[in-house]
């Protein structure tokens, strides 16, 4: 069943090839061919998502050829009625009015004619077409399977049949096209080529695959510490700020959107600090202005789930659409931002495929809430976390996952950070939790500018999008860089510090406000913004600042068995001086990610903040 999940990955890879500048003279030169099983085509939901995506703006590839290898069993189903509820395994394709061609797998020439007809249809109408090739499986589900155990009558018929090769050879001999000796000679030649390890089919024209392949050589042999200059000059920021806040004459903005645009004008003038939405938009604008393409999809991404992005604007009188990021200059790179269909698995697979075929674009997928990424867990497990080790396939895909415990209940609080960290090994991906607008600006730019291509899992905020303390300045964009570890921000005496609180995400601001309220001078707060690969050197440098340190506390909002604590504890310990003890301040272990009662949430939140700041006893980590 995992095999079907490659469907949208292939489509994304093809879309990237079609859109790479100066690559293919005609977009039709690249198109997907997907081979399915009869049981999986009818049974796997990802097939429906693949078909539903086929004609949408974000995901169309101008038609896919689907070939169903219909062996009439699937796996070991003993009764065909158990495999599906439709008459044909291909009936699902009727949802998009795709032509379905049923063909006898024993009829070689009919199969060839069917393929040619399908290709002609795809090239003419740029839509999907399905070939249902009815055949059989000679040896059962696998090499050790005994198919007569569950399909005795079917295999009596199969064992009595001639093979397709024998049937076709007999046909050609009856038509006096070849002789028996000719047939045997072809068989012997084929076997000899196999024995010698030679190809048995015509090879692609020399150099053709290399000519149209993306060049990944510049991205080899780099590690995550490779430097990247992500700052942007003030002059360029001023220019981009004007472009992202400009609309055509007589364009009627919606009232709330107009207020956001006016605020961004003030931010660019230095009259207001930068918020998350403005800094994020500037990151995209700066990349586009430098000739680096940006592709961004997901549910509600153009507006932003939390009404903060507004990459696409709509005239309230005419309904006309305008995207400022697509109108920066005549020389800018291509900008794509699409609201996806309501899919996580198919949509994420598509963007992984796109990113694996285009190393030069910033390719992003955002979950509406981080919690919803678990719907696409197969893509994370099979491709994103392990693609490099299994196939030596790089990907610069960025996942944006809104995350944070704010009393919204267990379905809208957690991107399951612990699951991503559990999958981390051998520098296979990056997991970051930026907490300021400048951090997201530099992080997104770093992902493309740095010659290092591994997926980036980004836990983004919700309440911080408009938090009065979660702001940055234009100078932070002009002069800064992404900080894996953010030091203490208040002016404190390092000699007085006896406890160091480490955290990530929005809980930092609650800790900061409570410490200021209580006027605590012996506790420093440091943010770890990159959890993997873990920034040992940066954290050790911060710890070294405090000569009288006795305790370190890891503070998190998530339950103890979730979040970063269990996976990161050993990394914290290896950075600590031997005499320093590590404590935990957070929720107890829970089956669900968060409480369903707001009152209980606030009680738990106050308790973990109190424990972190020494107002309540914290738990010693063992």
PDB file of N, CA and C in Angstrom, residues 607-618:
ATOM      1  N   UNK A 607       1.566  26.763  36.299  1.00  0.00           N
ATOM      2  CA  UNK A 607       2.390  25.867  37.115  1.00  0.00           C
ATOM      3  C   UNK A 607       3.752  25.628  36.477  1.00  0.00           C
ATOM      4  N   UNK A 608       3.797  25.376  35.174  1.00  0.00           N
ATOM      5  CA  UNK A 608       5.087  25.099  34.541  1.00  0.00           C
ATOM      6  C   UNK A 608       5.969  26.350  34.479  1.00  0.00           C
ATOM      7  N   UNK A 609       5.338  27.525  34.339  1.00  0.00           N
ATOM      8  CA  UNK A 609       6.110  28.769  34.377  1.00  0.00           C
ATOM      9  C   UNK A 609       6.693  28.971  35.771  1.00  0.00           C
ATOM     10  N   UNK A 610       5.872  28.692  36.775  1.00  0.00           N
ATOM     11  CA  UNK A 610       6.329  28.820  38.157  1.00  0.00           C
ATOM     12  C   UNK A 610       7.474  27.883  38.467  1.00  0.00           C
ATOM     13  N   UNK A 611       7.393  26.667  37.975  1.00  0.00           N
ATOM     14  CA  UNK A 611       8.470  25.701  38.216  1.00  0.00           C
ATOM     15  C   UNK A 611       9.762  26.138  37.536  1.00  0.00           C
ATOM     16  N   UNK A 612       9.660  26.628  36.331  1.00  0.00           N
ATOM     17  CA  UNK A 612      10.857  27.042  35.599  1.00  0.00           C
ATOM     18  C   UNK A 612      11.577  28.189  36.290  1.00  0.00           C
ATOM     19  N   UNK A 613      10.804  29.106  36.896  1.00  0.00           N
ATOM     20  CA  UNK A 613      11.392  30.298  37.509  1.00  0.00           C
ATOM     21  C   UNK A 613      11.625  30.155  39.004  1.00  0.00           C
ATOM     22  N   UNK A 614      11.526  28.944  39.521  1.00  0.00           N
ATOM     23  CA  UNK A 614      11.826  28.702  40.929  1.00  0.00           C
ATOM     24  C   UNK A 614      10.740  29.135  41.884  1.00  0.00           C
ATOM     25  N   UNK A 615       9.567  29.482  41.359  1.00  0.00           N
ATOM     26  CA  UNK A 615       8.454  29.856  42.222  1.00  0.00           C
ATOM     27  C   UNK A 615       7.761  28.614  42.766  1.00  0.00           C
ATOM     28  N   UNK A 616       7.926  27.486  42.059  1.00  0.00           N
ATOM     29  CA  UNK A 616       7.462  26.175  42.495  1.00  0.00           C
ATOM     30  C   UNK A 616       8.610  25.195  42.271  1.00  0.00           C
ATOM     31  N   UNK A 617       8.571  24.066  42.926  1.00  0.00           N
ATOM     32  CA  UNK A 617       9.650  23.083  42.809  1.00  0.00           C
ATOM     33  C   UNK A 617       9.580  22.381  41.460  1.00  0.00           C
ATOM     34  N   UNK A 618      10.693  22.389  40.732  1.00  0.00           N
ATOM     35  CA  UNK A 618      10.770  21.702  39.445  1.00  0.00           C
ATOM     36  C   UNK A 618      11.169  20.253  39.651  1.00  0.00           C
TER      37      UNK A 618
END
